[in-house]
Amino acid sequence: MNTTRDNARSLIGMKDARNVVIAAILISVATCLAHGEANADEQSEQTSIKIKRELARASVDLDPAPYDRYWSDNFVGTIASGGRYTKDQHRASLTGGKLKFQSLDMDKIEVHVFGDTAVVVERRTVKGSYDNRDISAQNHVMSVFVRHNGQWQKVAEHTARATE
């Protein structure tokens, strides 16, 4: 009888040990996945900021190529006065000389990543003109990016005058 009791204790001990090992493996996998997501989010944040800076340079240089690369074909933007514009309208204004920037500076940049969507909030100081009217201002801008086929594309942007 002692042998049966010892065997039962041994089996219970093995089950407990197996459960501990399984739990440790699951905790390890979960930790690695969480760390991987944090790294992916950080990489997405850096990519979004890089794209925003490249687009700012393109605006000053009147270079439409980055807009073609990073703006979704169905992009929609709103400006502080309430108007709306599309990718094609913005591109035409930029290449046609209606929209001219002397400078476009960004600061207070925050990026919030939600899987394949990133929301970038920034303060943007602009010196420029649209149709020979001064549009120089300090604005708050919120841009929405979506990762499509592994590439980030800007799908929307909203601009509001900064009051600070």
Short mmCIF file of C-alpha atoms in Angstrom, two decimals:
data_model
loop_
_atom_site.label_atom_id
_atom_site.label_comp_id
_atom_site.label_asym_id
_atom_site.label_seq_id
_atom_site.Cartn_x
_atom_site.Cartn_y
_atom_site.Cartn_z
CA MET A 1 0.00 0.00 0.00
CA ASN A 2 2.79 2.38 0.70
CA THR A 3 3.94 1.86 -2.87
CA THR A 4 0.54 2.85 -4.28
CA ARG A 5 0.39 5.92 -2.03
CA ASP A 6 3.96 6.90 -2.99
CA ASN A 7 3.14 6.42 -6.69
CA ALA A 8 0.02 8.60 -6.32
CA ARG A 9 2.04 11.32 -4.57
CA SER A 10 4.67 11.06 -7.26
CA LEU A 11 2.05 11.43 -10.02
CA ILE A 12 0.45 14.42 -8.27
CA GLY A 13 3.88 15.99 -7.88
CA MET A 14 4.60 15.45 -11.56
CA LYS A 15 1.26 17.06 -12.51
CA ASP A 16 2.03 20.05 -10.32
CA ALA A 17 5.52 20.34 -11.77
CA ARG A 18 4.13 20.06 -15.31
CA ASN A 19 1.56 22.80 -14.55
CA VAL A 20 4.29 25.04 -13.15
CA VAL A 21 6.40 24.51 -16.29
CA ILE A 22 3.40 25.20 -18.57
CA ALA A 23 2.56 28.37 -16.60
CA ALA A 24 6.18 29.54 -16.83
CA ILE A 25 6.19 28.98 -20.59
CA LEU A 26 2.91 30.87 -21.03
CA ILE A 27 4.20 33.79 -18.94
CA SER A 28 7.41 33.85 -21.01
CA VAL A 29 5.49 33.85 -24.29
CA ALA A 30 3.11 36.60 -23.08
CA THR A 31 6.07 38.73 -21.93
CA CYS A 32 7.81 38.31 -25.30
CA LEU A 33 4.62 39.18 -27.18
CA ALA A 34 4.03 42.28 -25.05
CA HIS A 35 7.64 43.36 -25.56
CA GLY A 36 7.30 42.77 -29.30
CA GLU A 37 4.13 44.90 -29.42
CA ALA A 38 5.89 47.69 -27.50
CA ASN A 39 8.79 47.58 -29.98
CA ALA A 40 6.36 47.55 -32.92
CA ASP A 41 4.48 50.54 -31.46
CA GLU A 42 7.74 52.43 -30.95
CA GLN A 43 8.81 51.66 -34.52
CA SER A 44 5.38 52.80 -35.78
CA GLU A 45 5.71 56.02 -33.78
CA GLN A 46 9.15 56.75 -35.24
CA THR A 47 7.96 55.95 -38.77
CA SER A 48 4.95 58.28 -38.39
CA ILE A 49 7.17 61.13 -37.17
CA LYS A 50 9.65 60.52 -40.02
CA ILE A 51 6.82 60.66 -42.58
CA LYS A 52 5.43 63.88 -41.01
CA ARG A 53 8.87 65.54 -41.21
CA GLU A 54 9.38 64.38 -44.80
CA LEU A 55 5.98 65.81 -45.77
CA ALA A 56 6.82 69.13 -44.06
CA ARG A 57 10.06 69.38 -46.07
CA ALA A 58 8.16 68.50 -49.24
CA SER A 59 5.67 71.30 -48.55
CA VAL A 60 8.42 73.89 -48.24
CA ASP A 61 10.29 72.49 -51.27
CA LEU A 62 7.05 72.26 -53.35
CA ASP A 63 7.79 68.56 -53.92
CA PRO A 64 4.63 66.49 -54.52
CA ALA A 65 6.41 63.09 -54.57
CA PRO A 66 6.10 62.37 -50.81
CA TYR A 67 2.40 63.22 -50.96
CA ASP A 68 1.97 60.66 -53.72
CA ARG A 69 3.86 58.12 -51.62
CA TYR A 70 2.34 58.73 -48.18
CA TRP A 71 -1.17 60.11 -48.71
CA SER A 72 -4.02 57.70 -49.32
CA ASP A 73 -5.85 58.35 -52.59
CA ASN A 74 -9.02 58.93 -50.56
CA PHE A 75 -7.31 61.30 -48.08
CA VAL A 76 -9.49 64.08 -46.66
CA GLY A 77 -8.30 67.08 -44.70
CA THR A 78 -9.99 69.94 -42.91
CA ILE A 79 -8.47 73.37 -42.34
CA ALA A 80 -8.94 75.79 -39.45
CA SER A 81 -11.46 77.90 -41.39
CA GLY A 82 -13.64 74.82 -41.88
CA GLY A 83 -12.80 74.03 -45.48
CA ARG A 84 -12.05 70.55 -46.75
CA TYR A 85 -9.51 69.30 -49.25
CA THR A 86 -8.46 66.06 -50.92
CA LYS A 87 -5.09 64.69 -51.91
CA ASP A 88 -5.61 65.80 -55.52
CA GLN A 89 -6.65 69.33 -54.48
CA HIS A 90 -3.66 69.70 -52.18
CA ARG A 91 -1.27 68.39 -54.83
CA ALA A 92 -2.70 70.79 -57.45
CA SER A 93 -2.39 73.75 -55.04
CA LEU A 94 1.19 72.83 -54.25
CA THR A 95 2.38 72.19 -57.81
CA GLY A 96 0.30 75.04 -59.30
CA GLY A 97 1.87 77.66 -57.04
CA LYS A 98 -1.30 78.53 -55.10
CA LEU A 99 0.11 77.07 -51.88
CA LYS A 100 3.56 78.28 -50.82
CA PHE A 101 5.38 77.65 -47.57
CA GLN A 102 8.42 79.57 -46.38
CA SER A 103 8.61 77.36 -43.30
CA LEU A 104 6.68 74.61 -41.60
CA ASP A 105 7.90 73.63 -38.14
CA MET A 106 6.49 70.94 -35.86
CA ASP A 107 6.86 70.45 -32.13
CA LYS A 108 4.96 68.91 -29.23
CA ILE A 109 4.54 65.76 -31.32
CA GLU A 110 2.58 62.89 -29.76
CA VAL A 111 1.93 59.58 -31.48
CA HIS A 112 -0.74 57.13 -30.35
CA VAL A 113 -0.65 53.71 -32.02
CA PHE A 114 -3.70 51.45 -32.12
CA GLY A 115 -2.64 48.36 -34.07
CA ASP A 116 -2.63 49.38 -37.74
CA THR A 117 -3.79 52.94 -36.99
CA ALA A 118 -1.66 55.80 -35.69
CA VAL A 119 -2.92 59.20 -34.57
CA VAL A 120 -0.30 61.95 -34.61
CA VAL A 121 -0.98 65.19 -32.76
CA GLU A 122 1.39 68.13 -33.10
CA ARG A 123 1.73 71.86 -32.90
CA ARG A 124 2.63 73.25 -36.32
CA THR A 125 3.99 76.73 -36.95
CA VAL A 126 3.48 77.75 -40.56
CA LYS A 127 4.72 80.71 -42.57
CA GLY A 128 3.18 80.75 -46.01
CA SER A 129 0.45 81.85 -48.34
CA TYR A 130 -2.49 80.40 -50.21
CA ASP A 131 -3.61 82.22 -53.34
CA ASN A 132 -1.43 85.18 -52.26
CA ARG A 133 -3.19 85.40 -48.85
CA ASP A 134 -1.09 85.02 -45.72
CA ILE A 135 -1.83 81.74 -43.94
CA SER A 136 0.95 82.07 -41.36
CA ALA A 137 -0.22 80.71 -38.02
CA GLN A 138 0.38 78.36 -35.18
CA ASN A 139 -1.96 75.37 -35.39
CA HIS A 140 -2.77 72.13 -33.68
CA VAL A 141 -2.85 69.33 -36.21
CA MET A 142 -4.17 65.79 -35.85
CA SER A 143 -3.23 63.31 -38.57
CA VAL A 144 -4.51 59.76 -38.92
CA PHE A 145 -2.32 57.10 -40.51
CA VAL A 146 -3.37 53.55 -41.44
CA ARG A 147 -0.95 50.72 -42.20
CA HIS A 148 -2.05 49.16 -45.49
CA ASN A 149 -0.05 46.31 -47.07
CA GLY A 150 2.78 47.05 -44.62
CA GLN A 151 3.02 50.75 -45.55
CA TRP A 152 1.78 53.73 -43.53
CA GLN A 153 -0.54 56.11 -45.37
CA LYS A 154 -2.09 59.32 -44.14
CA VAL A 155 -5.86 59.07 -44.52
CA ALA A 156 -7.06 62.20 -42.70
CA GLU A 157 -5.87 65.43 -41.12
CA HIS A 158 -7.58 68.13 -39.09
CA THR A 159 -6.10 71.56 -38.42
CA ALA A 160 -7.26 73.99 -35.74
CA ARG A 161 -5.79 77.35 -34.70
CA ALA A 162 -3.69 77.16 -31.55
CA THR A 163 -4.93 79.42 -28.78
CA GLU A 164 -1.85 79.15 -26.60
#
